[in-house]
Amino acid sequence: MRGKDVTVEWMPFELRPEPHPTLRPEGEYLQRAWEQRVYPLARQMGVEIRLPPVSPQPHTHLAWEGFQFAREHGKGVEYNHRVLEAFFVGGQDIGRPEVLARLAAEVGLDPAAFRTSLDERRYRDAHRAALRHAHELGITGVPAIEVGGRLLVGVQPREALEAAIAAAVQRVSDPGSG
């Protein structure tokens, strides 16, 4: 994105929404998946990440409802980065409202107003609408990135993302080009 006229719009997606159970980090599936796929890719990309020890893993609907609050207050991107870091680096339980309120405060949001919005489930409908939109787009996993109407699912090489961005910019610059 650096040096390009693009913006990121985060959209919620839950791999295992309630009432479906979430996975346990001590289980064989997550242990194997992280050892075989996540850790090697993270090393390759220079990303610090750890399998969060929270067991079972939290449902993320409250974190995403918090995102709706943060986005409405101009801090959506900062909030998401902080929540992801807290979970995947710090091992914090992002399913707990008090943890989310503290993280919201760390990015400059009013923690009391944030917590009230979670307690009242003020953004439940907005979150559900965003999930419906993801399903309408055909998203079934993460990461999923839409660039100029093209859906890229799974971790993409830098070159694929740059090509998709360039093609989208070209279409906007020259609408008759297809």
mmCIF file of C-alpha atoms in Angstrom:
data_model
loop_
_atom_site.group_PDB
_atom_site.id
_atom_site.type_symbol
_atom_site.label_atom_id
_atom_site.label_comp_id
_atom_site.label_asym_id
_atom_site.label_seq_id
_atom_site.Cartn_x
_atom_site.Cartn_y
_atom_site.Cartn_z
ATOM 1 C CA MET A 1 0.000 0.000 0.000
ATOM 2 C CA ARG A 2 2.930 2.328 0.613
ATOM 3 C CA GLY A 3 3.106 4.939 -2.109
ATOM 4 C CA LYS A 4 -0.232 3.912 -3.591
ATOM 5 C CA ASP A 5 -3.570 5.684 -3.408
ATOM 6 C CA VAL A 6 -5.392 2.869 -1.590
ATOM 7 C CA THR A 7 -7.138 2.472 1.723
ATOM 8 C CA VAL A 8 -8.059 -0.579 3.749
ATOM 9 C CA GLU A 9 -11.583 -1.126 4.951
ATOM 10 C CA TRP A 10 -11.721 -3.819 7.615
ATOM 11 C CA MET A 11 -14.737 -6.093 7.538
ATOM 12 C CA PRO A 12 -15.722 -8.565 10.248
ATOM 13 C CA PHE A 13 -15.645 -12.302 9.722
ATOM 14 C CA GLU A 14 -15.979 -15.078 12.289
ATOM 15 C CA LEU A 15 -14.645 -18.531 11.488
ATOM 16 C CA ARG A 16 -16.637 -20.120 14.307
ATOM 17 C CA PRO A 17 -19.489 -17.837 15.357
ATOM 18 C CA GLU A 18 -21.673 -18.629 18.332
ATOM 19 C CA PRO A 19 -23.133 -21.118 19.062
ATOM 20 C CA HIS A 20 -20.393 -23.173 17.351
ATOM 21 C CA PRO A 21 -17.566 -24.121 19.692
ATOM 22 C CA THR A 22 -14.158 -22.576 19.151
ATOM 23 C CA LEU A 23 -10.917 -24.529 19.041
ATOM 24 C CA ARG A 24 -8.482 -25.220 21.853
ATOM 25 C CA PRO A 25 -4.868 -24.151 21.336
ATOM 26 C CA GLU A 26 -3.610 -27.260 23.113
ATOM 27 C CA GLY A 27 -5.455 -29.456 20.612
ATOM 28 C CA GLU A 28 -3.648 -31.383 17.908
ATOM 29 C CA TYR A 29 -5.277 -29.520 14.999
ATOM 30 C CA LEU A 30 -4.141 -26.023 16.030
ATOM 31 C CA GLN A 31 -0.742 -27.224 17.187
ATOM 32 C CA ARG A 32 -0.088 -28.906 13.833
ATOM 33 C CA ALA A 33 -1.543 -26.071 11.743
ATOM 34 C CA TRP A 34 0.558 -23.454 13.470
ATOM 35 C CA GLU A 35 3.767 -25.513 13.314
ATOM 36 C CA GLN A 36 3.313 -26.479 9.657
ATOM 37 C CA ARG A 37 1.802 -23.312 8.193
ATOM 38 C CA VAL A 38 1.521 -20.273 10.439
ATOM 39 C CA TYR A 39 4.969 -20.157 12.040
ATOM 40 C CA PRO A 40 6.917 -20.804 8.799
ATOM 41 C CA LEU A 41 4.934 -18.116 6.981
ATOM 42 C CA ALA A 42 5.355 -15.669 9.863
ATOM 43 C CA ARG A 43 9.139 -16.231 9.862
ATOM 44 C CA GLN A 44 9.241 -15.732 6.102
ATOM 45 C CA MET A 45 7.282 -12.480 6.358
ATOM 46 C CA GLY A 46 9.052 -11.231 9.495
ATOM 47 C CA VAL A 47 5.822 -11.156 11.512
ATOM 48 C CA GLU A 48 5.765 -11.740 15.256
ATOM 49 C CA ILE A 49 2.873 -14.055 16.082
ATOM 50 C CA ARG A 50 2.121 -16.784 18.629
ATOM 51 C CA LEU A 51 -0.658 -19.293 18.976
ATOM 52 C CA PRO A 52 -2.770 -17.575 21.659
ATOM 53 C CA PRO A 53 -2.950 -19.693 24.815
ATOM 54 C CA VAL A 54 -6.554 -18.688 25.614
ATOM 55 C CA SER A 55 -8.538 -21.920 25.862
ATOM 56 C CA PRO A 56 -10.972 -22.385 24.420
ATOM 57 C CA GLN A 57 -10.280 -19.625 21.944
ATOM 58 C CA PRO A 58 -12.740 -16.755 22.385
ATOM 59 C CA HIS A 59 -15.676 -16.000 20.163
ATOM 60 C CA THR A 60 -14.942 -12.693 18.461
ATOM 61 C CA HIS A 61 -18.367 -11.099 18.108
ATOM 62 C CA LEU A 62 -17.730 -8.621 20.941
ATOM 63 C CA ALA A 63 -14.345 -7.658 19.502
ATOM 64 C CA TRP A 64 -16.028 -7.009 16.154
ATOM 65 C CA GLU A 65 -18.883 -5.098 17.760
ATOM 66 C CA GLY A 66 -16.163 -3.031 19.415
ATOM 67 C CA PHE A 67 -14.691 -2.459 15.972
ATOM 68 C CA GLN A 68 -18.005 -0.955 14.865
ATOM 69 C CA PHE A 69 -17.772 1.484 17.795
ATOM 70 C CA ALA A 70 -14.120 2.253 17.019
ATOM 71 C CA ARG A 71 -14.811 2.773 13.313
ATOM 72 C CA GLU A 72 -17.671 5.137 14.130
ATOM 73 C CA HIS A 73 -15.213 7.146 16.252
ATOM 74 C CA GLY A 74 -12.473 7.234 13.604
ATOM 75 C CA LYS A 75 -10.243 4.601 15.244
ATOM 76 C CA GLY A 76 -11.237 1.375 13.484
ATOM 77 C CA VAL A 77 -7.844 0.569 11.974
ATOM 78 C CA GLU A 78 -5.943 1.398 15.179
ATOM 79 C CA TYR A 79 -8.365 -0.653 17.246
ATOM 80 C CA ASN A 80 -8.087 -3.704 14.983
ATOM 81 C CA HIS A 81 -4.301 -3.578 14.995
ATOM 82 C CA ARG A 82 -4.264 -3.339 18.788
ATOM 83 C CA VAL A 83 -6.770 -6.202 19.240
ATOM 84 C CA LEU A 84 -4.852 -8.468 16.837
ATOM 85 C CA GLU A 85 -1.563 -7.666 18.562
ATOM 86 C CA ALA A 86 -3.081 -8.272 22.001
ATOM 87 C CA PHE A 87 -4.383 -11.676 20.906
ATOM 88 C CA PHE A 88 -1.680 -12.983 18.584
ATOM 89 C CA VAL A 89 1.358 -11.537 20.359
ATOM 90 C CA GLY A 90 0.186 -10.898 23.912
ATOM 91 C CA GLY A 91 -2.107 -13.904 24.290
ATOM 92 C CA GLN A 92 -4.903 -11.795 25.785
ATOM 93 C CA ASP A 93 -8.506 -12.998 25.897
ATOM 94 C CA ILE A 94 -10.244 -10.719 23.387
ATOM 95 C CA GLY A 95 -13.588 -12.318 24.171
ATOM 96 C CA ARG A 96 -13.728 -10.450 27.493
ATOM 97 C CA PRO A 97 -15.348 -6.986 27.490
ATOM 98 C CA GLU A 98 -12.963 -5.611 30.123
ATOM 99 C CA VAL A 99 -9.949 -6.565 27.978
ATOM 100 C CA LEU A 100 -11.506 -4.969 24.902
ATOM 101 C CA ALA A 101 -12.331 -1.761 26.832
ATOM 102 C CA ARG A 102 -8.707 -1.493 27.997
ATOM 103 C CA LEU A 103 -7.456 -2.010 24.428
ATOM 104 C CA ALA A 104 -9.933 0.604 23.175
ATOM 105 C CA ALA A 105 -8.586 3.084 25.728
ATOM 106 C CA GLU A 106 -5.035 2.361 24.534
ATOM 107 C CA VAL A 107 -5.960 3.635 21.060
ATOM 108 C CA GLY A 108 -7.660 6.759 22.397
ATOM 109 C CA LEU A 109 -11.289 5.667 22.714
ATOM 110 C CA ASP A 110 -13.431 6.406 25.761
ATOM 111 C CA PRO A 111 -13.343 3.084 27.639
ATOM 112 C CA ALA A 112 -16.578 3.714 29.561
ATOM 113 C CA ALA A 113 -18.583 4.575 26.423
ATOM 114 C CA PHE A 114 -16.957 1.647 24.618
ATOM 115 C CA ARG A 115 -17.832 -0.776 27.424
ATOM 116 C CA THR A 116 -21.409 0.515 27.579
ATOM 117 C CA SER A 117 -21.786 -0.079 23.844
ATOM 118 C CA LEU A 118 -20.650 -3.697 24.338
ATOM 119 C CA ASP A 119 -22.846 -4.267 27.388
ATOM 120 C CA GLU A 120 -25.883 -2.917 25.524
ATOM 121 C CA ARG A 121 -24.904 -4.816 22.358
ATOM 122 C CA ARG A 122 -25.446 -1.533 20.518
ATOM 123 C CA TYR A 123 -23.549 -2.713 17.413
ATOM 124 C CA ARG A 124 -24.922 -6.263 17.225
ATOM 125 C CA ASP A 125 -27.088 -5.533 14.182
ATOM 126 C CA ALA A 126 -24.289 -3.702 12.363
ATOM 127 C CA HIS A 127 -21.975 -6.634 13.032
ATOM 128 C CA ARG A 128 -24.531 -9.157 11.799
ATOM 129 C CA ALA A 129 -25.096 -7.105 8.639
ATOM 130 C CA ALA A 130 -21.335 -7.082 7.999
ATOM 131 C CA LEU A 131 -21.213 -10.874 8.408
ATOM 132 C CA ARG A 132 -24.104 -11.283 5.958
ATOM 133 C CA HIS A 133 -22.223 -9.105 3.482
ATOM 134 C CA ALA A 134 -19.111 -11.289 3.819
ATOM 135 C CA HIS A 135 -21.164 -14.404 3.147
ATOM 136 C CA GLU A 136 -22.821 -12.724 0.149
ATOM 137 C CA LEU A 137 -19.338 -12.081 -1.255
ATOM 138 C CA GLY A 138 -18.590 -15.793 -0.890
ATOM 139 C CA ILE A 139 -16.038 -15.406 1.883
ATOM 140 C CA THR A 140 -15.577 -18.635 3.810
ATOM 141 C CA GLY A 141 -12.147 -18.119 5.363
ATOM 142 C CA VAL A 142 -9.505 -15.608 6.309
ATOM 143 C CA PRO A 143 -7.665 -13.726 5.158
ATOM 144 C CA ALA A 144 -9.917 -12.626 2.337
ATOM 145 C CA ILE A 145 -9.114 -9.418 0.517
ATOM 146 C CA GLU A 146 -11.286 -7.694 -2.035
ATOM 147 C CA VAL A 147 -9.372 -5.420 -4.376
ATOM 148 C CA GLY A 148 -11.364 -3.576 -6.987
ATOM 149 C CA GLY A 149 -14.076 -6.235 -7.082
ATOM 150 C CA ARG A 150 -11.620 -9.152 -7.198
ATOM 151 C CA LEU A 151 -11.675 -11.483 -4.176
ATOM 152 C CA LEU A 152 -8.342 -12.934 -3.058
ATOM 153 C CA VAL A 153 -8.715 -15.700 -0.465
ATOM 154 C CA GLY A 154 -5.866 -17.011 1.653
ATOM 155 C CA VAL A 155 -2.438 -15.558 2.253
ATOM 156 C CA GLN A 156 -1.297 -13.912 -0.962
ATOM 157 C CA PRO A 157 2.244 -13.221 -2.135
ATOM 158 C CA ARG A 158 3.160 -9.557 -2.187
ATOM 159 C CA GLU A 159 3.328 -9.674 -6.005
ATOM 160 C CA ALA A 160 -0.300 -10.872 -6.278
ATOM 161 C CA LEU A 161 -1.522 -8.050 -4.039
ATOM 162 C CA GLU A 162 0.513 -5.461 -5.953
ATOM 163 C CA ALA A 163 -0.840 -6.757 -9.274
ATOM 164 C CA ALA A 164 -4.438 -6.649 -8.007
ATOM 165 C CA ILE A 165 -3.967 -3.093 -6.708
ATOM 166 C CA ALA A 166 -2.345 -1.979 -9.970
ATOM 167 C CA ALA A 167 -5.194 -3.500 -11.998
ATOM 168 C CA ALA A 168 -7.813 -1.816 -9.803
ATOM 169 C CA VAL A 169 -6.054 1.555 -10.034
ATOM 170 C CA GLN A 170 -5.835 1.147 -13.814
ATOM 171 C CA ARG A 171 -9.576 0.415 -14.029
ATOM 172 C CA VAL A 172 -10.361 3.540 -12.019
ATOM 173 C CA SER A 173 -7.951 5.654 -14.078
ATOM 174 C CA ASP A 174 -9.189 4.270 -17.415
ATOM 175 C CA PRO A 175 -12.745 2.952 -16.977
ATOM 176 C CA GLY A 176 -12.898 1.833 -20.607
ATOM 177 C CA SER A 177 -9.946 -0.548 -20.141
ATOM 178 C CA GLY A 178 -12.097 -3.314 -18.667
#
